[in-house]
Coordinates of C-alpha atoms in Angstrom, one line a residue:
M1 CA 71.5 94.3 95.3
F2 CA 71.8 95.6 98.9
A3 CA 68.8 94.1 100.5
P4 CA 70.6 91.0 101.7
L5 CA 73.5 93.1 103.1
V6 CA 70.7 95.6 104.7
A7 CA 69.1 92.5 106.3
A8 CA 72.6 91.3 107.7
L9 CA 73.2 94.7 109.3
A10 CA 69.6 94.3 110.8
L11 CA 70.6 91.0 112.3
S12 CA 73.7 92.4 113.6
Q13 CA 71.8 94.9 115.6
A14 CA 69.9 92.2 117.0
G15 CA 72.9 90.6 118.1
A16 CA 72.5 87.5 115.8
V17 CA 75.6 88.2 113.8
P18 CA 78.5 90.7 113.9
P19 CA 78.3 94.2 113.0
T20 CA 78.9 94.9 109.2
L21 CA 80.6 97.7 108.0
F22 CA 80.1 99.2 104.3
S23 CA 82.9 100.6 102.5
Y24 CA 82.7 103.1 99.5
S25 CA 86.1 103.3 97.4
G26 CA 87.0 105.2 94.0
V27 CA 84.1 107.4 94.4
T28 CA 83.9 109.6 91.4
L29 CA 81.4 112.1 90.0
D30 CA 80.5 112.3 86.5
P31 CA 81.6 115.4 84.5
G32 CA 78.0 116.6 84.5
G33 CA 77.4 116.3 88.3
R34 CA 74.6 113.9 88.0
T35 CA 75.9 110.3 88.9
I36 CA 78.3 108.9 91.5
A37 CA 80.2 105.7 90.8
S38 CA 81.9 103.7 93.4
V39 CA 83.1 100.3 94.5
D40 CA 81.0 99.2 97.4
S41 CA 81.7 96.2 99.6
S42 CA 80.9 95.1 103.2
Q43 CA 83.0 93.6 106.0
A44 CA 81.6 91.8 109.2
Q45 CA 83.5 92.7 112.2
G46 CA 86.4 90.3 112.6
A47 CA 85.8 88.7 109.1
A48 CA 87.2 89.3 105.6
G49 CA 85.4 91.7 103.4
T50 CA 83.0 90.5 101.0
H51 CA 83.0 90.6 97.1
G52 CA 82.4 94.4 96.0
V53 CA 80.3 95.6 93.0
V54 CA 80.5 98.9 91.0
T55 CA 77.5 101.0 92.1
L56 CA 76.0 103.9 90.3
R57 CA 74.0 106.5 92.5
G58 CA 71.9 109.5 91.7
L59 CA 72.3 112.8 93.7
D60 CA 69.1 111.6 95.6
G61 CA 71.2 108.6 96.8
K62 CA 69.2 106.2 95.0
V63 CA 71.0 103.3 93.5
S64 CA 70.5 103.4 89.8
G65 CA 72.5 100.5 88.8
T66 CA 75.3 97.9 89.9
I67 CA 78.0 96.4 87.7
D68 CA 79.5 93.0 88.5
P69 CA 80.7 91.3 85.3
C70 CA 83.1 88.8 86.9
N71 CA 81.8 87.5 90.4
A72 CA 85.2 86.8 91.9
C73 CA 87.0 89.9 90.7
R74 CA 88.3 92.9 92.8
Y75 CA 87.0 96.1 91.4
S76 CA 88.9 99.5 91.3
A77 CA 89.4 102.8 89.8
P78 CA 86.1 103.8 88.3
A79 CA 86.6 106.7 85.7
W80 CA 84.0 108.7 83.7
S81 CA 84.4 109.2 80.2
P82 CA 84.8 113.2 79.2
D83 CA 81.1 113.3 78.2
G84 CA 79.9 111.1 81.1
S85 CA 78.2 108.6 78.9
K86 CA 80.6 105.6 79.6
L87 CA 82.5 104.3 82.9
A88 CA 85.9 102.5 82.9
F89 CA 86.9 100.3 85.6
L90 CA 89.3 97.5 86.4
A91 CA 88.6 94.0 87.5
N92 CA 91.5 91.9 88.9
G93 CA 90.7 88.2 88.6
Q94 CA 92.4 84.9 88.2
D95 CA 92.9 85.5 84.4
G96 CA 94.7 89.0 84.8
V97 CA 93.4 92.5 85.2
T98 CA 90.8 93.4 82.8
L99 CA 89.6 96.9 81.8
Y100 CA 86.0 97.3 81.3
V101 CA 83.8 99.9 79.8
S102 CA 80.3 100.2 80.8
E103 CA 77.7 102.2 78.8
R104 CA 74.1 102.2 79.8
G105 CA 75.1 99.6 82.6
V106 CA 76.3 97.0 80.3
P107 CA 79.8 96.2 80.8
R108 CA 82.3 95.2 77.9
A109 CA 85.9 94.1 78.4
V110 CA 88.3 96.2 76.5
T111 CA 91.7 94.5 77.1
T112 CA 93.2 92.1 79.8
V113 CA 96.7 92.6 80.8
Q114 CA 98.9 89.9 82.6
G115 CA 100.6 92.0 85.2
L116 CA 99.9 94.8 87.3
V117 CA 97.3 97.6 86.2
S118 CA 96.0 100.8 87.7
T119 CA 94.9 104.5 87.2
P120 CA 92.5 104.1 84.0
R121 CA 92.3 107.8 82.4
W122 CA 90.2 108.5 79.4
S123 CA 91.6 110.6 76.6
P124 CA 90.3 114.2 75.9
D125 CA 88.2 112.9 73.0
G126 CA 87.0 109.7 74.7
Q127 CA 88.4 107.3 72.1
S128 CA 91.2 105.8 74.1
I129 CA 92.2 105.0 77.7
A130 CA 95.5 105.3 79.3
L131 CA 96.7 102.7 82.0
L132 CA 99.7 102.5 84.3
I133 CA 101.0 98.8 83.7
T134 CA 103.9 96.8 85.0
L135 CA 104.7 93.4 82.9
N136 CA 106.3 90.5 84.6
P137 CA 106.2 92.2 88.1
S138 CA 108.6 90.9 90.7
K139 CA 106.3 92.1 93.6
E140 CA 103.2 94.3 94.1
T141 CA 103.8 98.0 93.5
G142 CA 105.1 100.0 96.4
A143 CA 107.4 100.1 99.2
T144 CA 104.8 99.0 101.7
Q145 CA 104.3 95.7 99.9
A146 CA 106.3 92.7 100.8
G147 CA 109.7 92.9 99.0
A148 CA 111.1 90.2 96.7
R149 CA 113.6 87.6 98.3
Q150 CA 116.9 88.7 98.3
V151 CA 118.4 85.3 97.3
G152 CA 121.2 84.5 94.5
E153 CA 123.2 87.3 93.2
I154 CA 122.1 90.5 94.7
G155 CA 121.2 93.2 92.4
S156 CA 121.1 90.9 89.4
L157 CA 117.4 90.8 89.0
S158 CA 115.6 93.0 86.5
L159 CA 113.8 95.9 87.9
D160 CA 110.2 96.3 87.7
S161 CA 108.8 99.2 85.0
Q162 CA 105.6 101.0 85.5
R163 CA 104.7 102.4 82.1
I164 CA 101.9 104.5 80.7
A165 CA 99.9 102.6 77.8
T166 CA 96.9 103.5 75.8
V167 CA 94.1 101.1 74.5
P168 CA 91.5 102.1 72.1
V169 CA 88.1 102.2 73.8
A170 CA 86.7 99.9 71.0
G171 CA 89.2 97.2 72.4
G172 CA 92.7 95.9 71.6
Q173 CA 96.2 95.4 73.1
P174 CA 98.0 98.2 75.1
H175 CA 100.2 100.2 73.4
M176 CA 103.2 101.1 75.5
V177 CA 104.2 104.9 75.6
S178 CA 106.7 105.6 78.3
P179 CA 110.1 103.7 77.7
D180 CA 111.1 100.5 79.4
G181 CA 113.3 101.2 82.5
T182 CA 111.4 104.3 83.5
F183 CA 109.1 104.0 86.4
V184 CA 106.0 106.1 86.1
Y185 CA 104.4 107.1 89.3
E186 CA 101.6 109.4 88.3
Y187 CA 100.2 111.0 85.2
D188 CA 97.8 113.0 83.1
W189 CA 96.8 113.5 79.8
T190 CA 97.7 116.7 77.9
P191 CA 94.5 118.6 76.6
D192 CA 95.4 118.0 73.0
G193 CA 95.5 114.1 73.5
Q194 CA 99.0 113.9 72.2
G195 CA 100.8 112.9 75.3
F196 CA 101.2 113.0 79.1
V197 CA 102.9 114.7 82.0
A198 CA 104.1 112.4 84.7
T199 CA 106.5 111.8 87.6
A200 CA 109.0 109.4 86.7
A201 CA 112.5 108.0 87.5
E202 CA 114.9 105.5 86.2
G203 CA 116.0 102.3 88.1
N204 CA 114.4 101.1 91.3
G205 CA 110.7 102.3 91.3
D206 CA 110.2 101.6 95.1
N207 CA 113.2 103.7 96.0
N208 CA 113.4 106.6 93.3
W209 CA 110.1 108.3 93.8
W210 CA 112.1 110.7 96.0
V211 CA 114.1 111.8 93.2
A212 CA 111.6 111.5 90.3
S213 CA 111.4 114.3 88.1
L214 CA 108.4 116.0 86.1
R215 CA 108.4 114.9 82.6
S216 CA 106.4 115.0 79.1
F217 CA 106.0 111.7 77.4
P218 CA 104.5 112.5 74.1
I219 CA 102.8 109.6 72.1
A220 CA 105.0 110.4 69.0
G221 CA 108.3 111.8 70.0
A222 CA 111.0 111.9 72.7
P223 CA 110.3 112.4 76.4
R224 CA 111.8 115.6 78.0
I225 CA 112.3 116.7 81.6
I226 CA 109.8 119.7 82.7
A227 CA 111.1 120.3 86.2
A228 CA 113.4 118.4 88.5
P229 CA 113.0 120.2 91.8
R230 CA 114.8 118.7 95.2
Y231 CA 111.3 117.9 96.7
Q232 CA 108.7 115.4 96.1
M233 CA 105.9 115.9 93.7
N234 CA 102.5 114.3 93.5
I235 CA 99.4 114.6 91.3
P236 CA 100.8 116.5 88.2
R237 CA 97.7 118.0 86.4
V238 CA 97.8 119.8 83.1
S239 CA 95.8 123.2 82.6
P240 CA 93.0 123.2 80.1
D241 CA 95.0 125.4 77.9
G242 CA 97.8 123.0 77.9
K243 CA 100.4 125.9 79.2
T244 CA 100.8 125.0 83.0
V245 CA 101.1 121.8 85.0
A246 CA 100.1 121.9 88.7
F247 CA 101.1 119.5 91.3
I248 CA 101.7 119.1 95.2
G249 CA 105.2 119.8 96.3
G250 CA 106.9 119.1 99.5
V251 CA 109.4 117.1 101.6
M252 CA 107.4 113.7 101.8
S253 CA 108.3 110.5 103.6
D254 CA 106.0 108.0 101.8
F255 CA 104.7 107.8 98.2
G256 CA 101.0 107.9 98.8
S257 CA 101.0 110.1 101.7
V258 CA 100.5 113.2 100.1
G259 CA 101.0 116.6 101.5
G260 CA 102.6 120.0 100.9
D261 CA 102.1 123.3 99.0
V262 CA 100.4 123.7 95.4
Y263 CA 103.1 124.5 93.0
T264 CA 102.9 125.3 89.2
V265 CA 105.5 125.1 86.3
P266 CA 105.2 126.0 82.6
F267 CA 104.7 122.9 80.6
E268 CA 107.5 124.1 78.3
G269 CA 109.8 123.7 81.5
G270 CA 111.4 125.7 84.0
V271 CA 111.4 126.5 87.8
P272 CA 108.1 125.6 89.8
T273 CA 106.5 128.5 91.6
D274 CA 104.8 127.8 95.1
V275 CA 101.3 129.3 94.7
T276 CA 100.3 128.7 98.3
P277 CA 103.2 130.1 100.1
G278 CA 102.9 130.3 103.9
Y279 CA 99.4 129.0 104.0
R280 CA 99.0 127.3 107.4
G281 CA 97.4 124.0 106.0
T282 CA 98.7 121.1 103.9
F283 CA 97.4 120.6 100.6
T284 CA 96.6 116.9 99.4
S285 CA 95.4 117.0 95.8
V286 CA 94.7 119.4 92.9
A287 CA 92.2 119.6 89.9
W288 CA 92.0 122.1 87.3
R289 CA 88.5 123.8 87.0
G290 CA 89.0 126.4 84.4
A291 CA 91.9 128.9 85.5
R292 CA 91.5 127.8 89.2
L293 CA 92.5 124.7 91.2
A294 CA 90.1 122.6 93.0
S295 CA 91.9 121.2 96.2
T296 CA 91.6 119.1 99.2
L297 CA 93.6 120.1 102.4
I298 CA 94.3 119.4 106.0
V299 CA 94.0 122.2 108.4
G300 CA 94.9 121.3 111.9
G301 CA 93.2 117.8 112.4
E302 CA 90.5 118.7 109.9
T303 CA 90.1 117.8 106.3
G304 CA 88.2 119.6 103.5
T305 CA 88.3 121.3 100.2
A306 CA 89.3 124.7 98.7
M307 CA 90.2 126.7 95.6
V308 CA 93.3 127.9 94.6
D309 CA 93.9 130.8 92.2
P310 CA 97.4 130.1 91.1
V311 CA 97.9 133.7 89.5
A312 CA 96.8 135.5 92.6
K313 CA 98.3 133.0 94.8
A314 CA 95.0 133.2 96.8
V315 CA 93.3 130.2 98.7
S316 CA 89.4 130.7 99.0
N317 CA 86.2 128.8 99.6
V318 CA 87.9 126.7 102.4
S319 CA 85.5 124.2 103.9
T320 CA 87.0 121.8 106.8
A321 CA 85.5 119.6 109.5
P322 CA 86.9 117.3 112.0
M323 CA 86.6 114.2 109.6
S324 CA 88.8 112.3 107.1
I325 CA 87.7 112.5 103.3
S326 CA 88.5 110.1 100.4
A327 CA 87.4 109.4 97.0
G328 CA 89.2 108.2 93.8
E329 CA 92.6 109.4 92.7
G330 CA 92.2 112.5 94.6
K331 CA 90.7 113.0 98.1
A332 CA 87.4 114.4 96.6
S333 CA 85.6 114.3 93.1
F334 CA 84.5 117.6 91.6
D335 CA 82.0 117.9 88.6
A336 CA 83.5 119.7 85.5
R337 CA 82.6 123.1 86.9
A338 CA 83.6 122.7 90.5
R339 CA 80.1 123.3 91.7
T340 CA 79.6 120.0 93.1
V341 CA 81.7 117.7 94.9
A342 CA 81.4 114.2 96.0
Y343 CA 83.5 112.3 98.8
V344 CA 83.5 109.7 101.5
S345 CA 83.7 111.1 104.9
E346 CA 84.1 109.4 108.4
T347 CA 85.2 110.3 111.9
F348 CA 86.4 108.2 114.9
D349 CA 82.7 107.8 116.0
R350 CA 80.9 107.7 112.6
A351 CA 81.2 105.0 110.0
P352 CA 81.9 106.1 106.1
R353 CA 79.3 107.5 104.0
I354 CA 79.1 109.2 100.7
E355 CA 78.4 113.1 100.8
V356 CA 77.7 115.3 97.9
G357 CA 76.9 119.0 97.5
T358 CA 78.7 122.3 97.5
P359 CA 81.4 122.7 99.9
G360 CA 80.1 123.7 103.4
H361 CA 76.5 122.3 102.3
M362 CA 76.9 118.7 101.7
R363 CA 74.2 116.0 102.2
V364 CA 74.5 112.5 103.0
L365 CA 73.7 109.9 100.3
T366 CA 74.2 106.6 101.9
H367 CA 72.9 105.3 105.2
D368 CA 74.1 101.8 105.1
N369 CA 76.3 102.4 108.2
D370 CA 73.7 104.5 110.1
G371 CA 73.1 101.5 112.4
L372 CA 76.6 101.2 113.8
A373 CA 77.2 102.5 117.1
A374 CA 80.3 104.5 118.2
T375 CA 82.7 102.5 120.3
V376 CA 84.9 105.5 121.4
S377 CA 84.4 108.9 122.4
A378 CA 86.9 111.4 120.5
H379 CA 87.8 115.2 120.7
S380 CA 90.4 117.2 119.2
I381 CA 92.9 119.1 121.3
S382 CA 95.3 122.1 120.7
Y383 CA 98.1 123.0 122.9
Q384 CA 101.5 124.9 123.1
S385 CA 104.8 123.4 122.9
E386 CA 108.2 125.4 122.6
G387 CA 106.1 128.3 120.8
Q388 CA 104.5 125.7 118.5
T389 CA 100.7 125.2 118.6
V390 CA 100.2 121.3 118.2
Q391 CA 97.1 119.4 117.5
G392 CA 96.1 115.9 118.4
W393 CA 93.3 113.5 119.2
V394 CA 92.1 111.9 122.4
L395 CA 90.2 108.8 122.3
Q396 CA 88.3 107.2 125.5
P397 CA 85.7 104.7 126.4
L398 CA 82.2 105.8 125.9
T399 CA 81.5 105.5 129.6
L400 CA 83.9 106.4 132.4
T401 CA 83.7 105.6 136.2
P402 CA 83.6 108.7 138.4
G403 CA 86.7 109.1 140.3
A404 CA 88.5 106.4 138.4
K405 CA 92.0 107.0 136.8
Y406 CA 92.6 105.4 133.4
P407 CA 95.9 104.3 131.7
M408 CA 96.8 106.0 128.3
V409 CA 98.6 104.8 125.5
V410 CA 100.1 107.2 123.0
Q411 CA 100.0 106.2 119.4
V412 CA 102.5 107.8 117.1
H413 CA 101.6 108.0 113.4
G414 CA 104.0 106.8 110.7
G415 CA 105.7 109.1 108.1
P416 CA 106.9 111.3 109.7
S417 CA 105.3 113.2 106.9
S418 CA 101.5 112.2 107.7
A419 CA 98.9 113.0 110.1
A420 CA 96.7 111.3 112.6
L421 CA 93.2 111.9 111.2
P422 CA 89.8 110.9 112.1
K423 CA 89.1 107.1 111.2
F424 CA 86.1 105.1 112.2
V425 CA 87.0 102.8 115.0
F426 CA 85.6 99.5 113.8
G427 CA 87.5 96.6 115.4
G428 CA 91.4 96.4 115.3
T429 CA 94.0 97.2 118.0
V430 CA 92.6 100.8 118.6
S431 CA 89.0 99.6 119.3
D432 CA 90.4 96.5 121.5
L433 CA 92.6 98.9 123.6
V434 CA 89.6 101.5 124.3
K435 CA 87.3 98.6 125.1
A436 CA 89.9 97.4 127.5
G437 CA 89.6 100.6 129.3
Y438 CA 92.6 102.8 127.9
F439 CA 92.5 106.4 126.8
M440 CA 94.6 107.0 123.7
F441 CA 96.5 110.0 122.6
L442 CA 97.1 110.6 118.9
P443 CA 99.4 113.6 118.5
N444 CA 100.3 115.4 115.3
P445 CA 103.7 116.7 116.5
R446 CA 106.0 119.1 114.4
G447 CA 106.9 117.4 111.2
S448 CA 103.1 116.5 110.6
Y449 CA 100.7 117.6 108.0
G450 CA 98.1 120.1 108.8
Q451 CA 100.0 123.4 109.6
G452 CA 101.9 124.2 106.6
D453 CA 105.3 123.6 105.0
A454 CA 107.2 125.1 107.5
F455 CA 105.7 123.2 110.3
E456 CA 106.4 119.9 108.2
R457 CA 110.1 120.9 108.0
L458 CA 110.8 121.2 112.0
N459 CA 112.1 117.8 112.4
Y460 CA 114.9 118.2 109.9
Q461 CA 117.9 116.5 111.3
D462 CA 115.9 116.3 114.6
F463 CA 113.8 113.1 114.7
G464 CA 112.8 112.3 118.1
G465 CA 114.0 115.9 119.4
G466 CA 111.0 118.4 118.8
D467 CA 108.5 115.9 118.1
L468 CA 109.1 113.9 121.5
K469 CA 108.7 117.2 123.4
D470 CA 105.7 117.9 121.5
I471 CA 104.1 114.5 122.5
L472 CA 105.3 114.8 126.2
A473 CA 103.8 118.4 126.2
G474 CA 100.5 116.9 124.9
I475 CA 100.3 114.3 127.8
D476 CA 100.7 117.0 130.4
F477 CA 98.0 118.8 128.6
I478 CA 95.5 115.9 128.7
E479 CA 96.5 114.9 132.3
A480 CA 95.4 118.3 133.5
Q481 CA 92.0 117.9 132.3
S482 CA 91.3 114.0 132.0
P483 CA 91.4 111.3 134.3
V484 CA 94.7 109.9 133.2
D485 CA 97.1 108.1 135.4
D486 CA 100.7 109.2 134.7
A487 CA 101.9 106.1 136.3
R488 CA 100.3 104.1 133.7
L489 CA 101.5 105.3 130.4
G490 CA 102.4 103.3 127.3
V491 CA 103.5 104.4 123.9
Y492 CA 102.9 102.5 120.4
G493 CA 103.6 103.1 116.9
H494 CA 104.4 101.7 113.5
S495 CA 107.2 102.7 110.9
Y496 CA 108.3 106.1 112.0
G497 CA 106.0 105.6 115.0
G498 CA 108.1 102.5 115.7
F499 CA 111.3 104.6 115.4
M500 CA 109.7 107.0 117.8
T501 CA 108.9 104.3 120.3
M502 CA 112.2 103.0 120.3
W503 CA 113.6 106.6 120.6
T504 CA 111.2 107.4 123.6
V505 CA 112.0 104.3 125.5
T506 CA 115.7 105.4 125.1
H507 CA 115.2 108.9 126.1
S508 CA 112.2 109.1 128.5
Q509 CA 111.5 107.1 131.8
R510 CA 108.0 108.3 131.6
F511 CA 106.3 105.3 130.0
H512 CA 105.9 101.8 131.7
A513 CA 105.1 99.8 128.5
A514 CA 105.8 100.1 124.9
V515 CA 105.0 98.5 121.5
A516 CA 107.5 99.3 118.6
G517 CA 106.3 98.1 115.0
A518 CA 108.4 98.0 112.0
G519 CA 110.7 100.5 113.8
I520 CA 114.3 101.8 113.1
A521 CA 117.2 101.2 115.9
N522 CA 120.2 102.4 113.9
W523 CA 120.0 104.8 111.0
G524 CA 123.5 104.1 110.0
S525 CA 123.0 100.3 109.5
Y526 CA 119.3 101.0 108.2
Y527 CA 120.8 103.1 105.3
G528 CA 122.6 100.1 104.0
Q529 CA 119.7 97.7 104.7
N530 CA 116.6 99.2 103.5
G531 CA 115.2 99.5 99.9
I532 CA 114.3 103.0 99.9
D533 CA 117.3 105.1 101.1
Q534 CA 116.4 108.0 98.7
W535 CA 113.8 109.2 101.3
M536 CA 116.5 109.8 103.9
V537 CA 118.6 112.7 102.3
P538 CA 115.8 115.3 102.4
F539 CA 115.4 114.8 106.4
F540 CA 119.1 114.3 107.1
G541 CA 120.6 116.7 104.8
S542 CA 123.0 113.9 103.0
T543 CA 123.7 110.4 102.7
F544 CA 125.0 108.4 105.7
Y545 CA 128.3 107.9 103.7
D546 CA 128.7 111.7 103.3
D547 CA 127.8 112.8 107.0
P548 CA 127.3 109.6 109.4
S549 CA 127.3 111.9 112.3
V550 CA 123.7 113.2 112.1
Y551 CA 122.5 109.4 111.5
D552 CA 124.5 108.3 114.7
R553 CA 123.0 111.1 116.8
L554 CA 119.6 110.1 116.1
S555 CA 119.8 106.4 116.5
P556 CA 118.0 104.9 119.6
I557 CA 120.4 102.0 119.9
R558 CA 123.0 104.6 121.1
S559 CA 121.0 105.0 124.2
I560 CA 120.1 101.5 124.5
K561 CA 121.5 101.4 128.0
D562 CA 118.9 104.0 129.1
A563 CA 116.0 101.6 127.9
H564 CA 114.0 100.2 130.9
T565 CA 110.6 100.1 129.5
P566 CA 109.3 96.7 128.9
T567 CA 108.9 96.7 124.8
F568 CA 107.0 94.4 122.5
I569 CA 108.5 94.5 118.9
Y570 CA 107.2 93.3 115.6
V571 CA 108.0 93.5 112.0
G572 CA 107.4 91.9 108.6
E573 CA 109.7 89.2 107.4
R574 CA 109.9 91.0 104.1
D575 CA 109.6 94.5 105.1
L576 CA 112.0 96.5 102.5
E577 CA 110.9 99.9 104.3
T578 CA 112.1 98.9 107.7
P579 CA 114.0 95.6 107.3
A580 CA 113.6 93.0 110.3
P581 CA 117.3 93.3 111.3
Q582 CA 116.5 96.7 112.7
S583 CA 113.9 95.2 115.0
M584 CA 116.4 92.4 115.9
E585 CA 119.0 94.9 116.8
F586 CA 116.9 96.6 119.2
W587 CA 115.6 93.5 120.5
H588 CA 119.1 92.1 121.0
G589 CA 120.0 95.5 122.9
L590 CA 117.0 95.1 125.2
V591 CA 118.0 91.5 126.0
A592 CA 121.6 92.5 126.8
N593 CA 120.2 95.3 129.0
G594 CA 117.8 93.1 130.9
T595 CA 114.8 94.7 129.8
P596 CA 111.7 92.8 129.3
T597 CA 111.1 92.4 125.8
S598 CA 109.5 90.2 122.9
L599 CA 110.2 90.2 119.1
V600 CA 107.6 88.7 116.5
I601 CA 108.7 88.7 112.9
Y602 CA 105.5 87.8 110.7
Q603 CA 106.2 85.4 107.9
D604 CA 105.8 86.9 104.4
E605 CA 104.7 90.2 105.5
G606 CA 105.8 93.5 104.2
H607 CA 105.8 96.8 105.8
G608 CA 102.1 96.6 106.7
I609 CA 100.9 93.4 108.5
R610 CA 97.8 92.3 106.3
Q611 CA 97.1 88.7 106.5
R612 CA 93.9 88.4 108.8
E613 CA 95.7 85.6 111.1
H614 CA 98.6 87.8 111.7
T615 CA 96.6 91.0 112.4
E616 CA 94.5 89.3 114.8
D617 CA 97.5 87.7 116.6
L618 CA 99.3 91.2 116.5
S619 CA 96.3 93.0 118.1
R620 CA 95.9 90.3 120.9
R621 CA 99.7 90.7 121.6
I622 CA 99.5 94.3 121.8
V623 CA 96.5 94.6 124.2
G624 CA 98.1 91.8 126.3
W625 CA 101.3 93.5 126.6
F626 CA 99.8 96.7 127.7
D627 CA 97.5 94.8 129.9
R628 CA 100.6 93.1 131.6
Y629 CA 102.5 96.2 132.4
L630 CA 99.9 98.9 132.8
K631 CA 97.1 97.0 134.6
P632 CA 94.0 98.8 133.4
A633 CA 91.1 99.6 135.9
S634 CA 88.3 97.0 135.5

């Protein structure tokens, strides 16, 4: 199956074709720890990705089979049956989304749904499969997707409901379990196969995840609330004895950007207990293995795995490295006894690969990307800022000219509940900037993941305050040991990073060029414009209508007269997370102030700029903007 792709890689190394990057998604290890399933695809540099296939590998790395029942489909979410004899996966095609089950390498269509489908989960007895289904959706699921156009009578459109459904493995139509009008975010079967636990909320699914509760949805019977804490919950998992639910809990700014402590709560209901209190790391997934929880986590700038004993409130078997890991629904896939784990790992200078083994003793299974050379040099830094230890990453060109000084661009991550973690640099804006002669600084200031719950909460009612101090301290630290020219500093970010860019140019004169992507200029007007206002209350302490003063104090537009840094601004036309009027308001202020600026609104894009022609245009504009004002050394 991979012979033509391997041949293409060989040609790319000879300069005949662009380099090709192989990607592995949905990595899942069968319960017995013998076979790994994944969705494999490839992408030539500067080109769209190729059609993927579902691939089966043994622990020796040999491909034992590939599954590709519908050529033009996009495959996702492979999931093993409890006994490991069958593999379910989804195929998104022109005729809808089809659930397939493959046994001995032969796929069979189980059901096809017209709508959005995700997260297949086998029942404990292996006789049925649950799904999350949205019928007649108005948009793709998630606030980062392009929003539905706001025309006609606002508020009159019906809201999407993502519901739990079950379908027999033998085939048939899905049976809806959770009620219409309730949006289910994540779920898990109960061990008796009679129902589910899930995070769910009524109303607007994009907005109400921040106020979702943990619930029980029996197949026969009425739903009930298990817990409703004032923080966010991810990845609910029921213990093997059915008595306890574990989840990741914390103050999180985006659905899907998981990070916090590990909590447990009785299945019958009660107040959740933090079972990792004070731990100086951020947990990102959990999975019950007996009486303990196999987990993934971020510690500083490293990611890895650990075991959590919820009774003893103890964290053990911690194994981390300066890399990013990913797999299927969690960040890693463990076998039934947590003796073997599989995941995809990557670093800034090493392309993705599947690894398998025991934590701390992993071996590499895939070598498709071995020929891809690093395009950047990267290292982690750790420094002090107002008594806090702050971590970040420095990227630089592979070759430096002795005695030369280099410009540097600070890239602030989104969130703020997130972290800059190692991702292979393969094309795109970061690659283009480093190739053009820039150093890059990717900080993880207070509010970021990686140092525990207390560190994540340090930006409460202080957006742009302590985090900007941390960033400036990091620049000082880098300049003391690297050939960075302080007179040629730039700042760049998207989403929260876009806000931080707007805040930085209105509160510091240190930077000579800036790029603000999908930023927020005025928290007060933003509160009434965006489609996810529920995320703001945990960070601001109240709604804008109850206490406008903190929103006003943290708004960059209030200091627009102090903005003299040339700033390029961009945003998606249908961005419901950070609506285009926010970028227009900041642009208007810069124009009125006589500050060099440019604004581009990308048609039909949401919070993420995804269309290839737009991403290529954006990268050219960003590099061109910094080149114009920072004049990098040749």
